[in-house]
mmCIF file of C-alpha atoms and ligand atoms in Angstrom:
data_model
loop_
_atom_site.group_PDB
_atom_site.id
_atom_site.type_symbol
_atom_site.label_atom_id
_atom_site.label_comp_id
_atom_site.label_asym_id
_atom_site.label_seq_id
_atom_site.Cartn_x
_atom_site.Cartn_y
_atom_site.Cartn_z
ATOM 1 C CA MET R 25 83.930 92.650 98.542
ATOM 2 C CA SER R 26 82.492 91.912 95.087
ATOM 3 C CA ASP R 27 84.956 93.788 93.133
ATOM 4 C CA ASP R 28 87.808 93.002 95.110
ATOM 5 C CA HIS R 29 89.891 89.913 94.106
ATOM 6 C CA ASP R 30 87.019 87.615 94.407
ATOM 7 C CA ASP R 31 88.576 85.273 91.969
ATOM 8 C CA SER R 32 92.093 85.364 93.432
ATOM 9 C CA PRO R 33 93.483 81.929 95.082
ATOM 10 C CA ILE R 34 93.605 83.814 98.612
ATOM 11 C CA ALA R 35 90.078 84.872 98.378
ATOM 12 C CA ALA R 36 88.978 81.211 97.548
ATOM 13 C CA ARG R 37 90.943 79.889 100.366
ATOM 14 C CA VAL R 38 89.388 82.649 102.632
ATOM 15 C CA ARG R 39 85.898 81.442 101.498
ATOM 16 C CA GLU R 40 86.708 77.799 102.202
ATOM 17 C CA LEU R 41 88.127 78.699 105.721
ATOM 18 C CA GLU R 42 85.027 80.624 106.410
ATOM 19 C CA ALA R 43 82.810 77.689 105.566
ATOM 20 C CA ILE R 44 84.745 75.315 108.004
ATOM 21 C CA LEU R 45 84.552 78.018 110.817
ATOM 22 C CA GLU R 46 80.856 78.150 110.192
ATOM 23 C CA GLU R 47 80.610 74.267 110.194
ATOM 24 C CA LYS R 48 82.269 73.980 113.513
ATOM 25 C CA GLY R 49 80.210 76.774 114.798
ATOM 26 C CA LEU R 50 83.218 78.980 115.453
ATOM 27 C CA LEU R 51 82.085 81.647 113.287
ATOM 28 C CA ASP R 52 78.691 83.335 112.995
ATOM 29 C CA ALA R 53 78.215 84.356 109.244
ATOM 30 C CA GLN R 54 75.571 86.937 110.165
ATOM 31 C CA GLU R 55 78.123 88.707 112.563
ATOM 32 C CA LEU R 56 80.714 88.572 109.810
ATOM 33 C CA ASP R 57 78.161 90.181 107.506
ATOM 34 C CA ARG R 58 77.387 92.959 109.736
ATOM 35 C CA ALA R 59 81.125 93.823 110.435
ATOM 36 C CA LEU R 60 81.614 93.629 106.756
ATOM 37 C CA GLU R 61 78.486 95.933 106.407
ATOM 38 C CA ALA R 62 79.871 98.450 108.801
ATOM 39 C CA TRP R 63 83.239 98.631 106.989
ATOM 40 C CA THR R 64 81.692 99.179 103.545
ATOM 41 C CA HIS R 65 79.559 101.923 105.177
ATOM 42 C CA ARG R 66 82.579 103.645 106.519
ATOM 43 C CA ALA R 67 84.447 103.135 103.155
ATOM 44 C CA SER R 68 83.765 106.660 101.286
ATOM 45 C CA PRO R 69 85.461 109.037 98.997
ATOM 46 C CA ALA R 70 84.946 111.489 101.878
ATOM 47 C CA ASN R 71 87.854 109.918 103.752
ATOM 48 C CA GLY R 72 90.143 110.216 100.779
ATOM 49 C CA PHE R 73 89.145 114.030 100.740
ATOM 50 C CA ARG R 74 90.220 114.446 104.429
ATOM 51 C CA VAL R 75 93.500 112.747 103.767
ATOM 52 C CA VAL R 76 94.393 115.274 100.794
ATOM 53 C CA ALA R 77 93.161 118.433 102.973
ATOM 54 C CA ARG R 78 95.204 117.643 105.751
ATOM 55 C CA ALA R 79 98.179 116.789 103.669
ATOM 56 C CA TRP R 80 97.689 120.182 101.839
ATOM 57 C CA VAL R 81 97.475 122.127 105.284
ATOM 58 C CA ASP R 82 100.103 120.258 107.356
ATOM 59 C CA ASP R 83 103.394 119.465 105.843
ATOM 60 C CA GLY R 84 104.429 117.139 108.672
ATOM 61 C CA PHE R 85 101.529 115.015 107.909
ATOM 62 C CA ARG R 86 102.018 114.998 104.171
ATOM 63 C CA ALA R 87 105.662 113.865 104.728
ATOM 64 C CA ARG R 88 104.629 111.088 107.016
ATOM 65 C CA LEU R 89 101.927 110.127 104.494
ATOM 66 C CA LEU R 90 104.088 109.783 101.568
ATOM 67 C CA GLN R 91 106.666 107.729 103.445
ATOM 68 C CA ASP R 92 104.152 105.343 105.126
ATOM 69 C CA ALA R 93 100.641 106.021 104.572
ATOM 70 C CA ASN R 94 99.197 102.987 106.604
ATOM 71 C CA ALA R 95 101.220 104.565 109.626
ATOM 72 C CA ALA R 96 100.017 108.033 108.966
ATOM 73 C CA LEU R 97 96.274 107.448 108.566
ATOM 74 C CA PRO R 98 95.383 106.750 112.271
ATOM 75 C CA GLU R 99 96.443 110.336 112.760
ATOM 76 C CA ILE R 100 93.379 111.437 111.328
ATOM 77 C CA GLY R 101 91.264 108.452 112.588
ATOM 78 C CA LEU R 102 91.220 106.261 109.291
ATOM 79 C CA SER R 103 92.918 103.182 108.272
ATOM 80 C CA MET R 104 93.249 100.597 105.317
ATOM 81 C CA GLY R 105 91.660 97.794 107.772
ATOM 82 C CA GLY R 106 88.775 95.763 106.759
ATOM 83 C CA GLY R 107 90.105 93.962 103.927
ATOM 84 C CA LEU R 108 90.904 89.996 103.953
ATOM 85 C CA GLN R 109 94.432 90.766 103.608
ATOM 86 C CA PRO R 110 96.738 93.653 104.554
ATOM 87 C CA GLN R 111 97.045 96.123 101.788
ATOM 88 C CA GLN R 112 99.886 98.900 101.981
ATOM 89 C CA LEU R 113 98.740 102.050 100.634
ATOM 90 C CA HIS R 114 101.286 104.129 98.581
ATOM 91 C CA VAL R 115 100.364 108.043 98.254
ATOM 92 C CA VAL R 116 101.768 109.440 95.168
ATOM 93 C CA GLU R 117 101.985 113.240 94.966
ATOM 94 C CA ASN R 118 101.487 115.320 91.862
ATOM 95 C CA THR R 119 103.785 118.178 91.100
ATOM 96 C CA GLU R 120 104.327 120.471 88.390
ATOM 97 C CA ARG R 121 106.600 117.855 86.855
ATOM 98 C CA VAL R 122 104.710 114.631 87.408
ATOM 99 C CA HIS R 123 101.089 113.841 87.303
ATOM 100 C CA ASN R 124 100.044 110.269 88.697
ATOM 101 C CA VAL R 125 97.257 108.016 87.823
ATOM 102 C CA ILE R 126 96.338 104.682 89.253
ATOM 103 C CA VAL R 127 94.909 101.574 87.695
ATOM 104 C CA CYS R 128 94.591 97.755 88.397
ATOM 105 C CA THR R 129 95.362 96.387 85.034
ATOM 106 C CA LEU R 130 94.787 92.804 86.157
ATOM 107 C CA CYS R 131 91.219 93.490 87.993
ATOM 108 C CA SER R 132 89.777 96.159 90.000
ATOM 109 C CA CYS R 133 92.250 96.827 93.058
ATOM 110 C CA TYR R 134 91.258 100.103 94.670
ATOM 111 C CA PRO R 135 91.808 101.785 98.008
ATOM 112 C CA ILE R 136 87.941 101.239 98.847
ATOM 113 C CA ALA R 137 88.281 102.258 102.604
ATOM 114 C CA LEU R 138 89.390 105.602 101.498
ATOM 115 C CA LEU R 139 87.635 105.963 98.098
ATOM 116 C CA GLY R 140 84.191 103.805 98.338
ATOM 117 C CA PRO R 141 83.336 101.350 95.922
ATOM 118 C CA SER R 142 85.171 101.803 92.339
ATOM 119 C CA PRO R 143 83.359 103.537 89.429
ATOM 120 C CA THR R 144 82.228 101.360 86.753
ATOM 121 C CA TRP R 145 84.862 102.736 84.182
ATOM 122 C CA TYR R 146 87.634 101.977 86.600
ATOM 123 C CA LYS R 147 86.782 98.098 86.209
ATOM 124 C CA SER R 148 86.517 98.580 82.469
ATOM 125 C CA PRO R 149 88.766 96.719 80.270
ATOM 126 C CA ALA R 150 89.151 99.860 77.888
ATOM 127 C CA TYR R 151 90.309 101.934 80.843
ATOM 128 C CA ARG R 152 92.575 99.138 82.294
ATOM 129 C CA SER R 153 94.430 98.531 78.977
ATOM 130 C CA LYS R 154 94.537 102.153 77.571
ATOM 131 C CA VAL R 155 95.566 104.104 80.563
ATOM 132 C CA VAL R 156 98.870 102.124 80.498
ATOM 133 C CA SER R 157 99.906 102.626 76.702
ATOM 134 C CA HIS R 158 98.050 105.951 76.087
ATOM 135 C CA PRO R 159 97.651 107.653 79.481
ATOM 136 C CA ARG R 160 97.440 111.185 77.772
ATOM 137 C CA GLU R 161 94.765 110.272 75.582
ATOM 138 C CA VAL R 162 92.611 108.512 78.510
ATOM 139 C CA LEU R 163 93.169 111.592 80.735
ATOM 140 C CA ALA R 164 91.891 113.980 77.789
ATOM 141 C CA GLN R 165 88.769 111.938 77.773
ATOM 142 C CA PHE R 166 88.232 112.765 81.108
ATOM 143 C CA GLY R 167 88.697 116.549 80.250
ATOM 144 C CA LEU R 168 92.058 116.538 81.750
ATOM 145 C CA THR R 169 94.814 117.958 79.121
ATOM 146 C CA LEU R 170 98.187 118.280 80.757
ATOM 147 C CA PRO R 171 101.105 120.221 79.344
ATOM 148 C CA GLU R 172 103.248 117.984 77.218
ATOM 149 C CA THR R 173 106.054 118.829 79.842
ATOM 150 C CA THR R 174 104.242 117.057 82.319
ATOM 151 C CA GLU R 175 105.194 113.641 82.689
ATOM 152 C CA ILE R 176 102.545 110.889 83.651
ATOM 153 C CA GLN R 177 103.056 108.262 85.998
ATOM 154 C CA VAL R 178 100.946 105.269 85.978
ATOM 155 C CA TRP R 179 100.907 103.124 89.121
ATOM 156 C CA ASP R 180 99.522 99.540 88.917
ATOM 157 C CA ALA R 181 97.784 98.472 91.932
ATOM 158 C CA ASN R 182 97.563 94.771 93.003
ATOM 159 C CA ALA R 183 96.481 92.652 96.043
ATOM 160 C CA GLU R 184 99.209 93.976 98.179
ATOM 161 C CA SER R 185 99.575 97.524 97.036
ATOM 162 C CA ARG R 186 97.181 100.165 96.662
ATOM 163 C CA TYR R 187 97.582 103.873 95.476
ATOM 164 C CA LEU R 188 96.025 107.061 96.126
ATOM 165 C CA VAL R 189 96.791 110.332 94.158
ATOM 166 C CA LEU R 190 97.672 113.384 96.316
ATOM 167 C CA PRO R 191 96.753 116.209 93.845
ATOM 168 C CA ARG R 192 98.441 119.669 93.896
ATOM 169 C CA ARG R 193 96.601 122.344 95.927
ATOM 170 C CA PRO R 194 94.950 124.755 93.874
ATOM 171 C CA GLU R 195 96.045 128.127 93.609
ATOM 172 C CA ASN R 196 94.450 131.004 95.396
ATOM 173 C CA THR R 197 93.361 128.650 98.366
ATOM 174 C CA GLU R 198 95.634 130.014 101.268
ATOM 175 C CA HIS R 199 92.553 131.639 102.666
ATOM 176 C CA LEU R 200 90.641 128.378 103.030
ATOM 177 C CA THR R 201 90.084 126.184 106.149
ATOM 178 C CA GLU R 202 91.066 122.460 106.064
ATOM 179 C CA ASP R 203 87.242 121.807 105.793
ATOM 180 C CA GLU R 204 86.711 124.006 102.887
ATOM 181 C CA LEU R 205 89.496 122.435 101.166
ATOM 182 C CA THR R 206 88.177 118.958 101.641
ATOM 183 C CA LYS R 207 85.149 120.225 99.649
ATOM 184 C CA MET R 208 87.352 120.877 96.538
ATOM 185 C CA VAL R 209 88.685 117.347 96.258
ATOM 186 C CA THR R 210 86.990 114.841 93.994
ATOM 187 C CA ARG R 211 87.310 111.175 93.505
ATOM 188 C CA ASN R 212 88.548 111.309 90.394
ATOM 189 C CA GLY R 213 91.210 113.703 91.675
ATOM 190 C CA LEU R 214 92.359 110.811 93.929
ATOM 191 C CA ILE R 215 92.615 108.595 91.082
ATOM 192 C CA GLY R 216 94.332 110.898 89.013
ATOM 193 C CA THR R 217 91.644 111.270 86.278
ATOM 194 C CA ALA R 218 91.083 114.874 87.301
ATOM 195 C CA ALA R 219 93.249 117.579 88.510
ATOM 196 C CA VAL R 220 91.942 117.742 91.932
HETATM 197 FE FE1 FE C 24 92.819 94.123 90.892
#
């Protein structure tokens, strides 16, 4: 994954190991490419939309998701799998009092399996530095103005921990089906740079 810790020591070790296994004929590089391609093909924000819609309609799932997201995801046929190392997903829930936003200040860590490839701005030094020191201003640039009474919590992702925002369910959506709710969620909502 080009935007996912390519330069970390562990990624370098994995590349070395890969080369040795290939040399010894124990690993077929094409097979590995096919597996990775299949994974990236499945990695899409549509997965994140499904997580949110299910959490909105199913309180039990929501509770399990907030407690241990990796354990809850298989309930809807999803997982954090496919990466080079295990990643713990933390789902952080927006409430009237707290709004969550995610960043990777170090590089570009992102829950790719659930959100697809990250947008360019997520990887930009401007976003990564400013969202921590001036979150309210950054969110306003995205068109999201929060009441002064709403606390903004910024979560810094890393190689082991990834974050996904659970937006608040919009009002007057009680009549909508889970499928219809899925269509209300946006990728930025899952990052925290949009309300939903
Ligand atoms: Fe990172």
